[in-house]
Amino acid sequence: LVGSEMCIRDRKETTMQSLKKIVLTASVLMCAGTVAFAGELDTQQAKESYSMGASVGNYLSDQIYKQSKLGLSADMALIEQGFQDAIRGKSKLSDEDMLKFLNSRAEKLNKLDVAAKEKMAKENKAKATKFLAENAKKKGVTVTKSGLQYEVLRKGSGATPRIEDVVTVGYTGKLMDGTVFESTYEAKQPARFVVMSIIPGLEEGLKLMKEGAQFRFTIPANLAYGEFGAGQIPPESPLIFELELIKVEKVGAHQGMGKTVINGMPNPHK
């Protein structure tokens, strides 16, 4: 318990230091941008200074938008006033008070974010149950004991990868609404990774394939990124992969790769 309290206290101190850095950095950059933009953007220095100011503005705009989506609004007029007062060294609040209020806001945002993700997870889980049930009934779809669903789009004739092998694949990954979250074809570069390093659904699926084959995998969330999601992938989201197994390299090919996954889907369960 003592260790936990120390960790919490350390996190709070780190958060306050980070917030203070943001406030001070933003003030300095806005000051620099204001001075440089007194004239036209006709010099390198003017353009650099303006870019710094615009960068801070873009960051704040993005944060304000995200916070408003969570249900926490902000007064733009007072945000602008706070900048101007800070630039002139006439802040109406002390640094300690500002950090206290910003920390309070951060805690509110964290609670709202957790609630929003829990709501999304519940809604997605209900949609996923229906989606997977309907997909399982489609002609050509096979469902394994784990719940993985797959369709053979093209048979292969080469080697079947083992868990320790390195594979080179081409794929398009989609959410259940059809949104593409990753594609090696769009990137114009295939992915190469160790089979054991990826999400369980793809690991299982690859071991069903032969080199040269192309399958469509529909992967339940519990075999992908589960209740938390990852990056562009929302919580409780099944994933659809159209995957082509280009090459299988046997044991030894991955030496020196460590746990690096190149354009792959890292396994959150390992």
GROMACS .gro file of C-alpha atoms in nm:
model
  270
    1LEU     CA    1   0.000   0.000   0.000
    2VAL     CA    2   0.283   0.236   0.085
    3GLY     CA    3   0.441   0.166  -0.250
    4SER     CA    4   0.108   0.234  -0.427
    5GLU     CA    5   0.069   0.568  -0.248
    6MET     CA    6   0.421   0.665  -0.350
    7CYS     CA    7   0.347   0.571  -0.713
    8ILE     CA    8   0.028   0.777  -0.712
    9ARG     CA    9   0.211   1.074  -0.559
   10ASP     CA   10   0.492   1.041  -0.815
   11ARG     CA   11   0.240   1.030  -1.101
   12LYS     CA   12   0.067   1.343  -0.972
   13GLU     CA   13   0.399   1.526  -0.943
   14THR     CA   14   0.495   1.417  -1.296
   15THR     CA   15   0.156   1.529  -1.429
   16MET     CA   16   0.189   1.870  -1.262
   17GLN     CA   17   0.541   1.914  -1.400
   18SER     CA   18   0.419   1.822  -1.749
   19LEU     CA   19   0.127   2.064  -1.727
   20LYS     CA   20   0.359   2.341  -1.610
   21LYS     CA   21   0.589   2.274  -1.905
   22ILE     CA   22   0.294   2.293  -2.145
   23VAL     CA   23   0.178   2.626  -2.000
   24LEU     CA   24   0.526   2.780  -2.002
   25THR     CA   25   0.617   2.646  -2.347
   26ALA     CA   26   0.289   2.764  -2.497
   27SER     CA   27   0.340   3.111  -2.350
   28VAL     CA   28   0.692   3.138  -2.489
   29LEU     CA   29   0.591   3.013  -2.833
   30MET     CA   30   0.291   3.241  -2.852
   31CYS     CA   31   0.509   3.533  -2.753
   32ALA     CA   32   0.761   3.447  -3.024
   33GLY     CA   33   0.487   3.405  -3.283
   34THR     CA   34   0.326   3.738  -3.190
   35VAL     CA   35   0.649   3.934  -3.225
   36ALA     CA   36   0.748   3.777  -3.555
   37PHE     CA   37   0.407   3.819  -3.713
   38ALA     CA   38   0.411   4.197  -3.669
   39GLY     CA   39   0.492   4.204  -4.043
   40GLU     CA   40   0.444   3.973  -4.341
   41LEU     CA   41   0.565   3.616  -4.356
   42ASP     CA   42   0.851   3.722  -4.582
   43THR     CA   43   1.153   3.587  -4.394
   44GLN     CA   44   1.265   3.248  -4.271
   45GLN     CA   45   1.249   3.368  -3.911
   46ALA     CA   46   0.896   3.503  -3.956
   47LYS     CA   47   0.778   3.174  -4.104
   48GLU     CA   48   0.946   2.970  -3.831
   49SER     CA   49   0.798   3.189  -3.558
   50TYR     CA   50   0.451   3.178  -3.710
   51SER     CA   51   0.479   2.800  -3.746
   52MET     CA   52   0.560   2.767  -3.376
   53GLY     CA   53   0.257   2.972  -3.281
   54ALA     CA   54   0.031   2.787  -3.524
   55SER     CA   55   0.161   2.455  -3.394
   56VAL     CA   56   0.060   2.548  -3.038
   57GLY     CA   57  -0.276   2.668  -3.169
   58ASN     CA   58  -0.332   2.341  -3.353
   59TYR     CA   59  -0.243   2.143  -3.043
   60LEU     CA   60  -0.483   2.339  -2.825
   61SER     CA   61  -0.758   2.326  -3.086
   62ASP     CA   62  -0.722   1.949  -3.104
   63GLN     CA   63  -0.729   1.914  -2.725
   64ILE     CA   64  -1.032   2.140  -2.689
   65TYR     CA   65  -1.218   1.944  -2.958
   66LYS     CA   66  -1.140   1.608  -2.793
   67GLN     CA   67  -1.243   1.740  -2.453
   68SER     CA   68  -1.568   1.881  -2.588
   69LYS     CA   69  -1.648   1.541  -2.740
   70LEU     CA   70  -1.616   1.395  -2.392
   71GLY     CA   71  -1.858   1.657  -2.262
   72LEU     CA   72  -1.615   1.903  -2.100
   73SER     CA   73  -1.634   2.248  -2.261
   74ALA     CA   74  -1.390   2.539  -2.239
   75ASP     CA   75  -1.426   2.917  -2.266
   76MET     CA   76  -1.222   3.022  -2.570
   77ALA     CA   77  -1.223   3.388  -2.471
   78LEU     CA   78  -1.067   3.304  -2.135
   79ILE     CA   79  -0.814   3.071  -2.298
   80GLU     CA   80  -0.701   3.359  -2.521
   81GLN     CA   81  -0.699   3.596  -2.224
   82GLY     CA   82  -0.489   3.350  -2.026
   83PHE     CA   83  -0.230   3.346  -2.305
   84GLN     CA   84  -0.216   3.720  -2.331
   85ASP     CA   85  -0.187   3.765  -1.953
   86ALA     CA   86   0.089   3.504  -1.935
   87ILE     CA   87   0.281   3.668  -2.221
   88ARG     CA   88   0.270   4.000  -2.036
   89GLY     CA   89   0.363   3.837  -1.707
   90LYS     CA   90   0.032   3.939  -1.553
   91SER     CA   91  -0.139   3.607  -1.486
   92LYS     CA   92  -0.438   3.635  -1.257
   93LEU     CA   93  -0.357   3.297  -1.102
   94SER     CA   94  -0.035   3.168  -0.948
   95ASP     CA   95   0.151   2.876  -1.110
   96GLU     CA   96   0.044   2.657  -0.818
   97ASP     CA   97  -0.322   2.747  -0.864
   98MET     CA   98  -0.309   2.692  -1.240
   99LEU     CA   99  -0.154   2.350  -1.195
  100LYS     CA  100  -0.417   2.264  -0.935
  101PHE     CA  101  -0.703   2.358  -1.171
  102LEU     CA  102  -0.542   2.186  -1.469
  103ASN     CA  103  -0.485   1.872  -1.264
  104SER     CA  104  -0.848   1.880  -1.154
  105ARG     CA  105  -0.957   1.909  -1.517
  106ALA     CA  106  -0.728   1.620  -1.614
  107GLU     CA  107  -0.891   1.399  -1.351
  108LYS     CA  108  -1.238   1.489  -1.482
  109LEU     CA  109  -1.129   1.412  -1.837
  110ASN     CA  110  -0.986   1.078  -1.731
  111LYS     CA  111  -1.315   0.975  -1.569
  112LEU     CA  112  -1.512   1.088  -1.875
  113ASP     CA  113  -1.274   0.903  -2.106
  114VAL     CA  114  -1.308   0.580  -1.905
  115ALA     CA  115  -1.687   0.610  -1.906
  116ALA     CA  116  -1.694   0.677  -2.282
  117LYS     CA  117  -1.475   0.374  -2.354
  118GLU     CA  118  -1.685   0.150  -2.131
  119LYS     CA  119  -1.999   0.265  -2.313
  120MET     CA  120  -1.835   0.207  -2.652
  121ALA     CA  121  -1.714  -0.137  -2.547
  122LYS     CA  122  -2.065  -0.239  -2.438
  123GLU     CA  123  -2.220  -0.114  -2.763
  124ASN     CA  124  -1.950  -0.274  -2.978
  125LYS     CA  125  -1.981  -0.606  -2.799
  126ALA     CA  126  -2.353  -0.622  -2.879
  127LYS     CA  127  -2.290  -0.529  -3.244
  128ALA     CA  128  -2.003  -0.777  -3.268
  129THR     CA  129  -2.213  -1.067  -3.140
  130LYS     CA  130  -2.468  -1.007  -3.416
  131PHE     CA  131  -2.201  -0.943  -3.680
  132LEU     CA  132  -2.009  -1.263  -3.602
  133ALA     CA  133  -2.324  -1.475  -3.591
  134GLU     CA  134  -2.434  -1.347  -3.934
  135ASN     CA  135  -2.089  -1.387  -4.086
  136ALA     CA  136  -2.060  -1.746  -3.960
  137LYS     CA  137  -2.366  -1.839  -4.167
  138LYS     CA  138  -2.213  -1.722  -4.495
  139LYS     CA  139  -2.123  -1.980  -4.756
  140GLY     CA  140  -1.759  -2.084  -4.738
  141VAL     CA  141  -1.700  -1.962  -4.382
  142THR     CA  142  -1.545  -2.206  -4.136
  143VAL     CA  143  -1.548  -2.143  -3.761
  144THR     CA  144  -1.272  -2.295  -3.545
  145LYS     CA  145  -1.304  -2.403  -3.179
  146SER     CA  146  -1.157  -2.070  -3.065
  147GLY     CA  147  -1.421  -1.874  -3.259
  148LEU     CA  148  -1.192  -1.766  -3.543
  149GLN     CA  149  -1.379  -1.747  -3.874
  150TYR     CA  150  -1.204  -1.792  -4.206
  151GLU     CA  151  -1.267  -1.822  -4.578
  152VAL     CA  152  -1.024  -1.966  -4.831
  153LEU     CA  153  -0.998  -1.718  -5.118
  154ARG     CA  154  -0.702  -1.891  -5.281
  155LYS     CA  155  -0.527  -2.213  -5.188
  156GLY     CA  156  -0.151  -2.226  -5.150
  157SER     CA  157   0.097  -2.503  -5.220
  158GLY     CA  158   0.403  -2.403  -5.021
  159ALA     CA  159   0.512  -2.438  -4.659
  160THR     CA  160   0.280  -2.392  -4.361
  161PRO     CA  161   0.430  -2.155  -4.101
  162ARG     CA  162   0.501  -2.266  -3.746
  163ILE     CA  163   0.480  -2.038  -3.444
  164GLU     CA  164   0.855  -1.968  -3.448
  165ASP     CA  165   0.877  -1.894  -3.822
  166VAL     CA  166   0.902  -1.558  -3.995
  167VAL     CA  167   0.637  -1.474  -4.253
  168THR     CA  168   0.602  -1.209  -4.519
  169VAL     CA  169   0.240  -1.116  -4.585
  170GLY     CA  170   0.021  -0.868  -4.765
  171TYR     CA  171  -0.305  -0.773  -4.599
  172THR     CA  172  -0.588  -0.528  -4.556
  173GLY     CA  173  -0.731  -0.493  -4.206
  174LYS     CA  174  -1.085  -0.365  -4.155
  175LEU     CA  175  -1.328  -0.299  -3.871
  176MET     CA  176  -1.674  -0.456  -3.881
  177ASP     CA  177  -1.817  -0.136  -4.039
  178GLY     CA  178  -1.572  -0.169  -4.328
  179THR     CA  179  -1.328   0.101  -4.214
  180VAL     CA  180  -0.973   0.017  -4.325
  181PHE     CA  181  -0.731   0.068  -4.037
  182GLU     CA  182  -0.421  -0.072  -4.203
  183SER     CA  183  -0.317  -0.197  -4.545
  184THR     CA  184   0.020  -0.315  -4.670
  185TYR     CA  185  -0.109  -0.259  -5.022
  186GLU     CA  186  -0.170   0.109  -4.957
  187ALA     CA  187   0.171   0.130  -4.793
  188LYS     CA  188   0.314  -0.055  -5.096
  189GLN     CA  189   0.526  -0.270  -4.867
  190PRO     CA  190   0.449  -0.619  -4.735
  191ALA     CA  191   0.477  -0.694  -4.363
  192ARG     CA  192   0.738  -0.930  -4.220
  193PHE     CA  193   0.718  -1.065  -3.865
  194VAL     CA  194   0.755  -1.368  -3.640
  195VAL     CA  195   0.428  -1.563  -3.616
  196MET     CA  196   0.440  -1.579  -3.235
  197SER     CA  197   0.455  -1.198  -3.211
  198ILE     CA  198   0.109  -1.119  -3.348
  199ILE     CA  199  -0.247  -1.126  -3.214
  200PRO     CA  200  -0.387  -1.476  -3.136
  201GLY     CA  201  -0.642  -1.471  -3.418
  202LEU     CA  202  -0.382  -1.408  -3.687
  203GLU     CA  203  -0.138  -1.650  -3.527
  204GLU     CA  204  -0.398  -1.925  -3.544
  205GLY     CA  205  -0.505  -1.827  -3.892
  206LEU     CA  206  -0.155  -1.825  -4.041
  207LYS     CA  207  -0.100  -2.181  -3.921
  208LEU     CA  208  -0.397  -2.287  -4.136
  209MET     CA  209  -0.238  -2.146  -4.451
  210LYS     CA  210   0.022  -2.259  -4.701
  211GLU     CA  211   0.264  -2.030  -4.878
  212GLY     CA  212   0.084  -1.863  -5.169
  213ALA     CA  213  -0.261  -1.886  -5.008
  214GLN     CA  214  -0.503  -1.599  -4.951
  215PHE     CA  215  -0.761  -1.615  -4.670
  216ARG     CA  216  -1.020  -1.383  -4.522
  217PHE     CA  217  -1.017  -1.393  -4.142
  218THR     CA  218  -1.292  -1.257  -3.921
  219ILE     CA  219  -1.139  -1.237  -3.575
  220PRO     CA  220  -1.345  -1.195  -3.255
  221ALA     CA  221  -1.227  -0.923  -3.017
  222ASN     CA  222  -1.106  -1.176  -2.758
  223LEU     CA  223  -0.857  -1.303  -3.019
  224ALA     CA  224  -0.753  -0.949  -3.113
  225TYR     CA  225  -0.744  -0.640  -2.887
  226GLY     CA  226  -1.026  -0.727  -2.651
  227GLU     CA  227  -1.204  -0.488  -2.417
  228PHE     CA  228  -0.946  -0.209  -2.443
  229GLY     CA  229  -0.878  -0.181  -2.815
  230ALA     CA  230  -0.558  -0.029  -2.952
  231GLY     CA  231  -0.488   0.286  -3.153
  232GLN     CA  232  -0.749   0.310  -3.429
  233ILE     CA  233  -0.915  -0.011  -3.311
  234PRO     CA  234  -1.205   0.053  -3.068
  235PRO     CA  235  -1.268  -0.173  -2.768
  236GLU     CA  236  -1.452  -0.503  -2.828
  237SER     CA  237  -1.398  -0.480  -3.204
  238PRO     CA  238  -1.381  -0.786  -3.427
  239LEU     CA  239  -1.126  -0.748  -3.707
  240ILE     CA  240  -1.145  -0.858  -4.070
  241PHE     CA  241  -0.824  -0.940  -4.254
  242GLU     CA  242  -0.783  -1.034  -4.617
  243LEU     CA  243  -0.436  -1.183  -4.592
  244GLU     CA  244  -0.197  -1.326  -4.849
  245LEU     CA  245   0.088  -1.547  -4.727
  246ILE     CA  246   0.376  -1.450  -4.953
  247LYS     CA  247   0.672  -1.621  -4.791
  248VAL     CA  248   0.761  -1.849  -4.499
  249GLU     CA  249   1.111  -1.842  -4.351
  250LYS     CA  250   1.206  -2.119  -4.111
  251VAL     CA  251   1.380  -2.099  -3.774
  252GLY     CA  252   1.687  -1.874  -3.775
  253ALA     CA  253   1.547  -1.620  -4.020
  254HIS     CA  254   1.424  -1.405  -3.734
  255GLN     CA  255   1.755  -1.388  -3.547
  256GLY     CA  256   1.842  -1.024  -3.489
  257MET     CA  257   1.479  -0.917  -3.522
  258GLY     CA  258   1.420  -0.943  -3.146
  259LYS     CA  259   1.055  -0.866  -3.077
  260THR     CA  260   1.031  -0.611  -3.355
  261VAL     CA  261   0.716  -0.635  -3.564
  262ILE     CA  262   0.738  -0.466  -3.900
  263ASN     CA  263   0.395  -0.332  -4.001
  264GLY     CA  264   0.249  -0.623  -3.806
  265MET     CA  265  -0.026  -0.659  -3.548
  266PRO     CA  266   0.153  -0.706  -3.212
  267ASN     CA  267   0.003  -0.957  -2.970
  268PRO     CA  268  -0.133  -0.773  -2.663
  269HIS     CA  269  -0.159  -1.100  -2.471
  270LYS     CA  270   0.216  -1.173  -2.467
   0.00000   0.00000   0.00000
